[in-house]
XYZ file of C-alpha atoms in Angstrom:
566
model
C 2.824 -0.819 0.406
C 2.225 1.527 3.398
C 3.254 3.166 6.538
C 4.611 1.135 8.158
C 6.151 -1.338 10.271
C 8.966 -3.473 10.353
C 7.757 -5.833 8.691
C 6.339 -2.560 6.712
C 3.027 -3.156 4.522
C 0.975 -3.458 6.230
C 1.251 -2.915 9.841
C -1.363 -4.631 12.050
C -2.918 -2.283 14.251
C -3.456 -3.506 17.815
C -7.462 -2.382 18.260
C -8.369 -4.679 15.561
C -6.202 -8.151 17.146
C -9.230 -9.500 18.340
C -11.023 -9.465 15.380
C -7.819 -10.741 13.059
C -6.933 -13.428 15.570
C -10.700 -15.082 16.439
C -10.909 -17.609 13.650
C -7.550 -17.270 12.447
C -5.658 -20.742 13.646
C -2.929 -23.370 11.814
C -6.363 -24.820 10.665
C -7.165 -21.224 8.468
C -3.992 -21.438 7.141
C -4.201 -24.546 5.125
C -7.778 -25.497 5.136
C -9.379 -24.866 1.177
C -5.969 -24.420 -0.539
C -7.093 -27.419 -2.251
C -10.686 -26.155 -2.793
C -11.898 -25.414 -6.618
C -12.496 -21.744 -5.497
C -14.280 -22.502 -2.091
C -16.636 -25.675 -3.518
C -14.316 -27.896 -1.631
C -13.268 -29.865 -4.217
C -9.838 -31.311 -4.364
C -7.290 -31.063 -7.785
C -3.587 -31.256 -8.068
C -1.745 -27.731 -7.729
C -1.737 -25.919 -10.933
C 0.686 -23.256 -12.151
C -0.255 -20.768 -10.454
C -0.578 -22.465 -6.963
C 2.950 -23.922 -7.499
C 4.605 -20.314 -7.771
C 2.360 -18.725 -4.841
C 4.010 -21.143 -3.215
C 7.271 -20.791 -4.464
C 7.065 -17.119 -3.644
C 5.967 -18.046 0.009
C 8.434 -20.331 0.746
C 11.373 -17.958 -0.646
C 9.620 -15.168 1.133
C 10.260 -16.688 4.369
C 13.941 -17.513 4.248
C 14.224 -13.885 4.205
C 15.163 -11.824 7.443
C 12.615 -9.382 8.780
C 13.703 -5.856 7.066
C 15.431 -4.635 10.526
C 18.002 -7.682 10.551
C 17.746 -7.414 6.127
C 19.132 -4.010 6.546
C 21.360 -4.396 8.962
C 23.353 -7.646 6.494
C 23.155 -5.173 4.167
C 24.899 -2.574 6.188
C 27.508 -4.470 7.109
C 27.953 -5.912 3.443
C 28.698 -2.132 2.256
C 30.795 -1.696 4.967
C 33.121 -4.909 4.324
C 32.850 -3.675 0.173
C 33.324 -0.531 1.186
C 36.343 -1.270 3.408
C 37.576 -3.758 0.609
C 37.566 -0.706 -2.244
C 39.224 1.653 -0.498
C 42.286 -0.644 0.627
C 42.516 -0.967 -3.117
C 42.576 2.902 -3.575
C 39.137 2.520 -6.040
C 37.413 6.096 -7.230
C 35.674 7.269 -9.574
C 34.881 10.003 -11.592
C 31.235 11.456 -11.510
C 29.890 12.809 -14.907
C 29.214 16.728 -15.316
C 31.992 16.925 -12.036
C 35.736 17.708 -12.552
C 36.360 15.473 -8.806
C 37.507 12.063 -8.527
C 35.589 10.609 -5.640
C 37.757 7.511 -3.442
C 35.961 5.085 -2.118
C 35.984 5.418 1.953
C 35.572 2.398 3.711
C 33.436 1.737 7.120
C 36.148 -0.674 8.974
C 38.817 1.984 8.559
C 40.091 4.653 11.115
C 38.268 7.340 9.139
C 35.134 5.113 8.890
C 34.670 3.890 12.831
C 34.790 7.483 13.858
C 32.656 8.372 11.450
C 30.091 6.207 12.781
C 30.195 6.537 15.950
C 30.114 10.797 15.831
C 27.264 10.535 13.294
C 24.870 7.264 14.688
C 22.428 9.971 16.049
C 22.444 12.517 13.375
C 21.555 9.225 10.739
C 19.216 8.671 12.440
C 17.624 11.333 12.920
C 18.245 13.119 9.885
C 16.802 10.316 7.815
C 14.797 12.380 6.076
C 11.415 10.374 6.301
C 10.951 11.258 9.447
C 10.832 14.788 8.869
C 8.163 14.944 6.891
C 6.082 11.730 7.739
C 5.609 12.527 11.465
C 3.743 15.395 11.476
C 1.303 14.171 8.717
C 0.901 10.825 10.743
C -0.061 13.463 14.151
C -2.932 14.741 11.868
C -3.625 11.834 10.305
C -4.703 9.939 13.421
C -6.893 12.623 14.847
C -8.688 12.275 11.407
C -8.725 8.538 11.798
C -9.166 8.604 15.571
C -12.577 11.315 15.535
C -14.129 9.384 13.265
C -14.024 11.932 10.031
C -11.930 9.406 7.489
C -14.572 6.752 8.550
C -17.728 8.929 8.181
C -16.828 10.495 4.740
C -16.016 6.300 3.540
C -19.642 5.611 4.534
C -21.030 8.976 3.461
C -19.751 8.082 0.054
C -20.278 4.484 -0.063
C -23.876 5.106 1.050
C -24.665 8.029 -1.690
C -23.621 5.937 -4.441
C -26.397 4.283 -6.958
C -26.661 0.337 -7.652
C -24.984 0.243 -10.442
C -22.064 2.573 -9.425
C -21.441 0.999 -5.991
C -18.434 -1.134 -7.585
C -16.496 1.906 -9.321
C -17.472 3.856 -5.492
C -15.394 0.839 -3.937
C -12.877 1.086 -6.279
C -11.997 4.835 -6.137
C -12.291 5.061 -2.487
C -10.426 1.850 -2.116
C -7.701 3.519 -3.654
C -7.706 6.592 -1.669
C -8.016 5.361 1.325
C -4.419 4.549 1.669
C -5.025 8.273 3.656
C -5.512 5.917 6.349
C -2.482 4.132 6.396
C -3.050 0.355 6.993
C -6.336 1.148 8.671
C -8.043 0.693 5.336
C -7.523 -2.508 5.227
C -9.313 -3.871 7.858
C -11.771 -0.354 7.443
C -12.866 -0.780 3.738
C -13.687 -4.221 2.958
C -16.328 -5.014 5.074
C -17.715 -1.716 5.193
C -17.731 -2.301 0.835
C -19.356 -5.579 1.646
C -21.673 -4.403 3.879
C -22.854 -1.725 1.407
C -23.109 -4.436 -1.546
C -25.398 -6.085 0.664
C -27.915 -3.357 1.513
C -27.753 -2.610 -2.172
C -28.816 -5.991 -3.165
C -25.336 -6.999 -4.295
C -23.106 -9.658 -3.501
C -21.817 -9.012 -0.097
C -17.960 -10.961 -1.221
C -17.952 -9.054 -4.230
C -17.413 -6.226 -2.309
C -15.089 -7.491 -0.061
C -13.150 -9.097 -2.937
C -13.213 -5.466 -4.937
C -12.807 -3.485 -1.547
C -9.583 -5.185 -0.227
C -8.316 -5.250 -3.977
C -8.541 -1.652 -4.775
C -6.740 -0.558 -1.666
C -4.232 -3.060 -2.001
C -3.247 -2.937 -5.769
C -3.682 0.880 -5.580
C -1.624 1.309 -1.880
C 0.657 3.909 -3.369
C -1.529 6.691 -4.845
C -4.661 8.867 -4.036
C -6.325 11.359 -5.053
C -4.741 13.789 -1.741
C -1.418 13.609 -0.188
C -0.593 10.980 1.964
C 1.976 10.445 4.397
C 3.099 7.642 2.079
C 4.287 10.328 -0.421
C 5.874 12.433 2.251
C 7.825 8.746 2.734
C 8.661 8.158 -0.424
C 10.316 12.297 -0.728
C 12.295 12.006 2.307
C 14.308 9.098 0.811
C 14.613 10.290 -2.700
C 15.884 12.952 -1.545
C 17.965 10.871 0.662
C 19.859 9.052 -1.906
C 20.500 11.988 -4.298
C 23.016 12.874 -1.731
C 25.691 10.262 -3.449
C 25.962 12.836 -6.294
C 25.879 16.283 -4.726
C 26.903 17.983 -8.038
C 23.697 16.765 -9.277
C 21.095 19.516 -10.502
C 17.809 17.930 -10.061
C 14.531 19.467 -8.684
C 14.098 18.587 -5.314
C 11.292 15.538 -4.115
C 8.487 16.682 -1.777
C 4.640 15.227 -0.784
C 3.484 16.912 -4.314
C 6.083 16.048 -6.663
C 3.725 13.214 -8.151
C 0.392 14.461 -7.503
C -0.600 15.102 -10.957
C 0.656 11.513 -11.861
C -1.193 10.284 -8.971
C -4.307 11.863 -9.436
C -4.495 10.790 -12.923
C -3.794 6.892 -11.767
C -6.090 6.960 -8.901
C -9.048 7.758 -11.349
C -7.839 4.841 -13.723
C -7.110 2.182 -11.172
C -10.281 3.260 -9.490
C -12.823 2.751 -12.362
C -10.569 -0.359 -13.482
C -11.193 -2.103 -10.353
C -14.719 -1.299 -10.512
C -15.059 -2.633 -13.504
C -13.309 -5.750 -12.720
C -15.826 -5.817 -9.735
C -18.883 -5.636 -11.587
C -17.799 -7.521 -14.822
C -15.605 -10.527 -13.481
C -15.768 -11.081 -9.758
C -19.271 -10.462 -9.099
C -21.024 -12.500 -11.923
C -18.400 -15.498 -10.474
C -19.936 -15.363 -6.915
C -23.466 -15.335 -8.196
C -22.597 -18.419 -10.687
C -20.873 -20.436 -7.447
C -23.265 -19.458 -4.981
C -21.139 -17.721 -2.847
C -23.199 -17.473 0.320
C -24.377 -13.887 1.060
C -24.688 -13.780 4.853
C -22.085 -14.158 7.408
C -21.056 -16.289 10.077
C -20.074 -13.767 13.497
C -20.488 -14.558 16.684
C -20.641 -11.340 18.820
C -17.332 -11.488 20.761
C -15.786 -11.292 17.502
C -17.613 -8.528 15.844
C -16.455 -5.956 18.493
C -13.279 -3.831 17.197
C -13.967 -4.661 13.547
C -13.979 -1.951 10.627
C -17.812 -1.904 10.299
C -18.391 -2.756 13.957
C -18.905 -0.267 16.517
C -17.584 -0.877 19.995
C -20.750 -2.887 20.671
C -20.424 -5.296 17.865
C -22.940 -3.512 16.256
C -22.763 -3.329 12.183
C -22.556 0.468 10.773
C -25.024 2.113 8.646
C -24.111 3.211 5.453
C -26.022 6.586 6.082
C -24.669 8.432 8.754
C -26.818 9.807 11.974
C -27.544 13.282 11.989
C -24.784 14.211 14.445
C -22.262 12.546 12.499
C -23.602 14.693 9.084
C -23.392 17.772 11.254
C -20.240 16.971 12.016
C -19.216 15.974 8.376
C -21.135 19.949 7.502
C -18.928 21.449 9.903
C -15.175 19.980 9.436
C -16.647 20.945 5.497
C -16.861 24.435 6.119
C -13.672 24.635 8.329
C -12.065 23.101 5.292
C -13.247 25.861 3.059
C -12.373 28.359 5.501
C -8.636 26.847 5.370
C -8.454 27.027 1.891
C -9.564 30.425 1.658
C -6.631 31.372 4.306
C -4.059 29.521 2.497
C -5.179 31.604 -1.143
C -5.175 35.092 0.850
C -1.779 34.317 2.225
C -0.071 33.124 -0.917
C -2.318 34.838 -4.117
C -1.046 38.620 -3.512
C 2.221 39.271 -5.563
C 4.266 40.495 -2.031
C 3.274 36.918 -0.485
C 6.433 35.420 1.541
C 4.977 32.148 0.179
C 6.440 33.042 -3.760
C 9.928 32.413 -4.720
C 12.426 35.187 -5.500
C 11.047 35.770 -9.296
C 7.413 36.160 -7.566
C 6.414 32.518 -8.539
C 5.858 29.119 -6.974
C 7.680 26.784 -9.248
C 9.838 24.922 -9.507
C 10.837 26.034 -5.887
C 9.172 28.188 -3.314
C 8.249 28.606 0.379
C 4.967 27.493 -0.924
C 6.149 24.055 -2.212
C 8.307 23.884 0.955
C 5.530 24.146 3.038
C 3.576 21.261 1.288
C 3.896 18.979 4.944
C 2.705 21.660 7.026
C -0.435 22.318 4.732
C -1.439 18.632 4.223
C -1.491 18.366 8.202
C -3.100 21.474 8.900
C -5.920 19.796 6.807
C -6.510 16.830 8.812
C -5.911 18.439 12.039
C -8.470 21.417 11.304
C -11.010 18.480 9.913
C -10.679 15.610 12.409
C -11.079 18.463 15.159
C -13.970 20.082 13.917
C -15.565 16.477 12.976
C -14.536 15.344 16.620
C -16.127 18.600 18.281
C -19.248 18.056 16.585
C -19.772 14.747 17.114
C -18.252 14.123 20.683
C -14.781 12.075 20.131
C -13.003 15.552 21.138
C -13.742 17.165 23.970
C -10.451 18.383 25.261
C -6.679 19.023 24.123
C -5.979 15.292 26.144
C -8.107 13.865 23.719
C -6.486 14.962 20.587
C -3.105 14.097 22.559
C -4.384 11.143 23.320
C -5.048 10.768 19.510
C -1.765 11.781 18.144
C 0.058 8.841 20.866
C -2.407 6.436 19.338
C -1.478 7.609 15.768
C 2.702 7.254 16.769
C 2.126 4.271 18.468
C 1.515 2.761 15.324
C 4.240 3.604 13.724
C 6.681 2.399 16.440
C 7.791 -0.247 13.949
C 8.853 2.026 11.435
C 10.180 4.221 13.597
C 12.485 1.428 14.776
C 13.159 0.374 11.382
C 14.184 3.689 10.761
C 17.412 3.395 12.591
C 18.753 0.900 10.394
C 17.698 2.177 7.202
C 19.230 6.055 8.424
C 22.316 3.976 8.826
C 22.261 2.322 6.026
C 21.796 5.407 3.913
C 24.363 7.485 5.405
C 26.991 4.590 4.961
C 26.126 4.509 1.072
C 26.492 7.941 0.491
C 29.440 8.795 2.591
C 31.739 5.937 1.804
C 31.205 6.566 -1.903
C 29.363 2.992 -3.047
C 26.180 4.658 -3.920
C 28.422 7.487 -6.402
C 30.183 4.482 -7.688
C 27.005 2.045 -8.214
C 25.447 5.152 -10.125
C 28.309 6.169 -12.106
C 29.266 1.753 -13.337
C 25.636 0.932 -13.655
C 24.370 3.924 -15.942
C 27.429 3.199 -18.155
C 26.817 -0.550 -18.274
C 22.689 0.640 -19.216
C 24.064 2.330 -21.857
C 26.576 -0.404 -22.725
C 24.087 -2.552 -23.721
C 21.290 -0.049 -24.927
C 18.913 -0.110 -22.558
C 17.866 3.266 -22.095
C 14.959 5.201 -23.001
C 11.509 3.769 -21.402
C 12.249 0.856 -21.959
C 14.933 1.261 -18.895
C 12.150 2.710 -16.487
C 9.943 -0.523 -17.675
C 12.664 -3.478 -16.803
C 12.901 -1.267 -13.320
C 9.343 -1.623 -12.894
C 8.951 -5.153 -13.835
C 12.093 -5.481 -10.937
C 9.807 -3.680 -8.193
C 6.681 -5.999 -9.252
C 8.635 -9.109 -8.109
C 11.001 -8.024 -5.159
C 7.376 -6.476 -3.951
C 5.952 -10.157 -3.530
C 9.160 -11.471 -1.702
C 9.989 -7.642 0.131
C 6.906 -6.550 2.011
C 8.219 -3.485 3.633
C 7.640 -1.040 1.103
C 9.907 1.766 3.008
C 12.657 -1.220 2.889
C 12.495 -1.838 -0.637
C 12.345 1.922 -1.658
C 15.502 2.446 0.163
C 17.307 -0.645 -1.167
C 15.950 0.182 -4.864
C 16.459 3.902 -4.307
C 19.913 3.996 -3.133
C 20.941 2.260 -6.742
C 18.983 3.145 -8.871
C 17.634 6.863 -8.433
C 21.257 8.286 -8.823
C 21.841 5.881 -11.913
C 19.143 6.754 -13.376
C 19.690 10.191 -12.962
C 22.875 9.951 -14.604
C 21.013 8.655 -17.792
C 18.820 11.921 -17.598
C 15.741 10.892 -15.270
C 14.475 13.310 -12.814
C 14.375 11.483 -8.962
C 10.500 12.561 -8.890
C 9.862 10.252 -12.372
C 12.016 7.375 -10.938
C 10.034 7.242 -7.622
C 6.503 7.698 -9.896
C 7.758 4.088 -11.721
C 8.539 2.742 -8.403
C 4.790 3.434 -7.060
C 3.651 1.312 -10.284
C 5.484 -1.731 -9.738
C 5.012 -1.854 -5.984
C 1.676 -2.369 -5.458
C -0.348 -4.286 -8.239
C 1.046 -7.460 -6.553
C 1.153 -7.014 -2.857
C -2.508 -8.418 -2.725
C -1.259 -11.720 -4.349
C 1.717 -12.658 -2.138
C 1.293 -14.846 0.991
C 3.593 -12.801 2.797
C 0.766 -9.549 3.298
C 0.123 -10.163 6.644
C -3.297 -8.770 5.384
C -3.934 -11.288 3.148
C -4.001 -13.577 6.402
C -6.672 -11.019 7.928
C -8.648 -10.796 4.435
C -9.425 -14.689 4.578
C -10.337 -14.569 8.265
C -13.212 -11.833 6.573
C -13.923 -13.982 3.551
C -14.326 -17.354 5.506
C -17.139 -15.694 7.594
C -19.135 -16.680 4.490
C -17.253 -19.451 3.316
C -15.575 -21.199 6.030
C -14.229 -23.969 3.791
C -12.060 -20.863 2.011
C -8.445 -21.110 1.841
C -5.764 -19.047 0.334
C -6.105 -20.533 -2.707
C -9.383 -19.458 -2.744
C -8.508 -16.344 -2.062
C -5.896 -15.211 -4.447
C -7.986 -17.287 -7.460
C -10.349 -14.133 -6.935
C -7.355 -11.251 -6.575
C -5.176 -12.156 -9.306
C -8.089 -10.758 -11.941
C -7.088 -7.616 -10.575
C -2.788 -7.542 -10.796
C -1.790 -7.781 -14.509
C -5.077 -5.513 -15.748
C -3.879 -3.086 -12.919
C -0.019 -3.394 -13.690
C -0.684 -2.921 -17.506
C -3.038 0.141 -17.046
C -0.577 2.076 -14.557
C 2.633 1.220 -16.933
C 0.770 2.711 -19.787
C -0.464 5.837 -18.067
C 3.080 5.783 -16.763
C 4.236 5.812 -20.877
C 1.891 8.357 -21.480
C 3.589 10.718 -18.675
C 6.733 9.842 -20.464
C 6.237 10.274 -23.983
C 4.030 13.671 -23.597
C 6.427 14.827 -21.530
C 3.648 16.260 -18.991
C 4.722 17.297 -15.436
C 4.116 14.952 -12.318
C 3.569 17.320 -9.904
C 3.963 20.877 -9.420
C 7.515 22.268 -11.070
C 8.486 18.081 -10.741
C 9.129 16.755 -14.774
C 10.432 13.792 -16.557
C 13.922 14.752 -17.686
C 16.642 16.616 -15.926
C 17.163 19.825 -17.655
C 20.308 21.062 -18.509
């Protein structure tokens, strides 16, 4: 999943078209799917081809999320409508109200759209928080810094470490929004190469790693300031609740932990499974490009010419520089919120669970790629004036104009659920009916899961299917006793292991463009035969970490833990 478009994960970001559309014709889309892993011979569709295909043709009878969300809209607004002519309420647990159902096409409910439409909008609380950390974000991106230290550290690592380097910057690199997946790949292949290694393994392990491992990283993301703004969103159809609120950090723990296991896991399914396979097919090793086509790509300068892995000596003074201006940072941040008097501690003279400290999580995480990309850019030339970084920030916002769209509907959409009552009542009827029939305990959080997994291979905007999951089941599983912050850490496990499977990525459409520079007779088929190592060993590893978290009882993030107390 990432940040996002309408059509969501992953958007495709207009400076690389050229490269994405060169060799990618009606011809690339169904030439090798027959092909015995890119040897070009023919066999009847197994199994697996048959449901790939299954899951592309349902996958396209769906609506693009804008027009998704807005059927759905109106659908709560005709139930809606429907439950309150029949006088339905309910009664929320742990609250002496009875909540009625208010319905949209009512008196009440047309004025209430029409004086909030703006304020759903823009109080969809995504927006808030994303924003700012996409402004810093793309002056990171944009001055070169996120690309340098991916090189820097593909370029230091040994022989034999190079695929567990791909693997945990690969998962990281979701820092970069959808950039990393036209950034990381061919850079991984290129290193491979110079290495001695097979240049597809890379590429294979490289597009893999950020894929499967989209929704953590080792540092906050403005995928996690996302995910908080709508948690925190949906909460809002029980506001007796008592939970701890959902911010950038509230899963950082969790995350670290998975990045560092998905991470070695995919190098080791890099170096153990898909590399040995190339060598044993004679995968070719060098690349088909013509020079028109190399300009604009991820390990491509403007020229067309390929990257080093080592970086010049301007770009290393740079990388020194936005170093020490990082340290610096830190060291302000501890002086302002160490001393016991700091305005950063909460009333009791503490951080957790709540604080101006933990409140200020978005403004930190940008000030760190701001100060960085800046310094990086001063050093090395790609800032040389306020315009520039202005200039940077448009770039960055430009990208997210999809989302930004999408974000009308969805603000809509969530405002409707809460206010008429449908969320409260979903909540309240499904929790009981979990309990009903004994489904509780992890074994709840697992079927949930398991229900991410496959709406992520037919739903590929992962803000879209957060919001659709989240409104139902973050308040019912609250109700059972689950803190928002562990519902949202199951979500990130079941929606990314299979995004780099499903036809419907339009990245998987940009992956086989790279892949059929050395095998031109490679189809889709091809393709996912050399992904799918990587989605049930990653699923299986992140749901047990996941049980881990649960059964220790260890927190997720700062003052964020399992159970709601109380």
């Amino acid at each position: 999943m990432s940040v996002e478009n309408p059509a969501g994960r992953p958007q495709q970001d207009s400076t690389n078209t050229d490269t994405r559309n060169a060799d990618l014709d009606t011809t690339l889309l169904t030439k090798g799917n027959d092909s015995d892993s890119g040897q070009g011979s023919s066999e009847k569709k197994g199994m697996v081809d048959k449901f790939l295909s299954g899951v592309e043709f349902l996958g396209n009878k769906l609506p693009e999320p804008f027009t998704l969300f807005l059927i759905l809209f109106l659908l709560t607004g005709v139930a809606s409508s429907i439950m309150a002519y029949l006088d339905v309420s309910i009664e929320v647990p742990g609250s002496e109200e009875t909540l009625k159902v208010k319905g949209l096409f009512t008196g009440e409910g047309i004025t209430w759209l029409t004086t909030n439409l703006g304020a759903n909008y823009i109080g969809f609380p995504p927006l808030v928080t994303v924003l700012p950390i996409l402004l810093a974000v793309g002056v990171a991106e944009r001055s070169g810094m996120l690309s340098a230290v991916i090189r820097k550290l593909f370029g230091s690592a040994k022989k034999w470490a190079l695929p567990y380097a791909v693997g945990l910057i690969g998962v990281t690199a979701s820092i970069m929004a959808d950039s990393a997946f036209v950034v990381v790949p061919p850079l991984a292949a290129m290193v491979f190469k110079v290495a001695g290694r097979h240049p597809v393994a890379g590429l294979i392990g490289g597009f893999a790693a950020v894929g499967a491992g989209y929704s953590t990283a080792l540092v906050p993301t403005s995928l996690d300031a996302l995910f908080a703004g709508i948690t925190n969103a949906v909460m809002d159809t029980l506001p007796g609740m008592d939970f701890i609120s959902v911010n950038a950090v509230s899963n950082y723990f969790f995350n670290i932990a998975s990045s560092i296991v998905l991470g070695i896991l995919a190098g080791f399914i890099t170096d153990k499974i898909i590399e040995p396979r190339m060598w044993r097919q004679k995968v070719p090793t060098e690349e088909q490009i013509d020079e028109s086509e190399a300009k604009g790509r991820g390990d491509r300068d403007s020229e067309g010419n390929e990257l080093k892995a080592t970086l010049s000596a301007v770009e290393m003074r740079g990388m020194v520089v936005s170093l020490i201006a990082m340290v610096i940072l830190t060291a302000v941040i501890f002086v302002s919120v160490l001393p016991e008097s700091s305005p950063f501690r909460n009333e009791g003279g503490g951080f957790l669970p709540k604080s101006p400290l933990l409140d200020s999580i978005v403004f930190i995480v940008f000030a760190y790629f701001l100060v960085m990309g800046v310094s990086y850019g001063v050093v090395v030339g790609t800032v040389k004036s306020i315009k520039d970084l202005v200039d940077m920030m448009g770039g960055a916002l430009k990208d997210m104009m999809g989302f930004l769209i999408l974000a009308f509907i969805l603000g809509q959409f969530v405002a409707l659920f809460a206010w008429s009552g449908i969320g409260t009542w979903t909540a309240v009827k499904g929790a009981a009916f979990l309990e009903t029939i004994g489904l509780n305990g992890f074994a709840a959080i697992l079927a949930f899961i398991i229900l991410a997994s496959c709406l992520n291979l037919l739903i590929i905007s992962g803000s879209a299917m957060w919001t659709l999951m989240a409104a139902v089941f973050v308040p019912m599983l609250a109700l059972l006793g689950y803190e928002p912050a562990f519902v949202q850490a199951a979500f990130r496990v079941g929606d990314s292991a299979t995004q780099i499977i499903t036809p419907l990525n339009p990245y998987m459409i940009v992956m086989l463009g790279l892949l059929q520079r050395y095998e031109p007779q490679a189809g889709l088929g091809t393709l996912m035969s050399r992904l799918i190592p990587y989605v049930i060993p990653f699923f299986t590893a992140w749901a047990i970490l996941l049980a881990i978290w649960f059964y220790a009882d260890l927190p997720l993030g700062p003052g964020n833990s399992i159970m709601i107390e109380g």
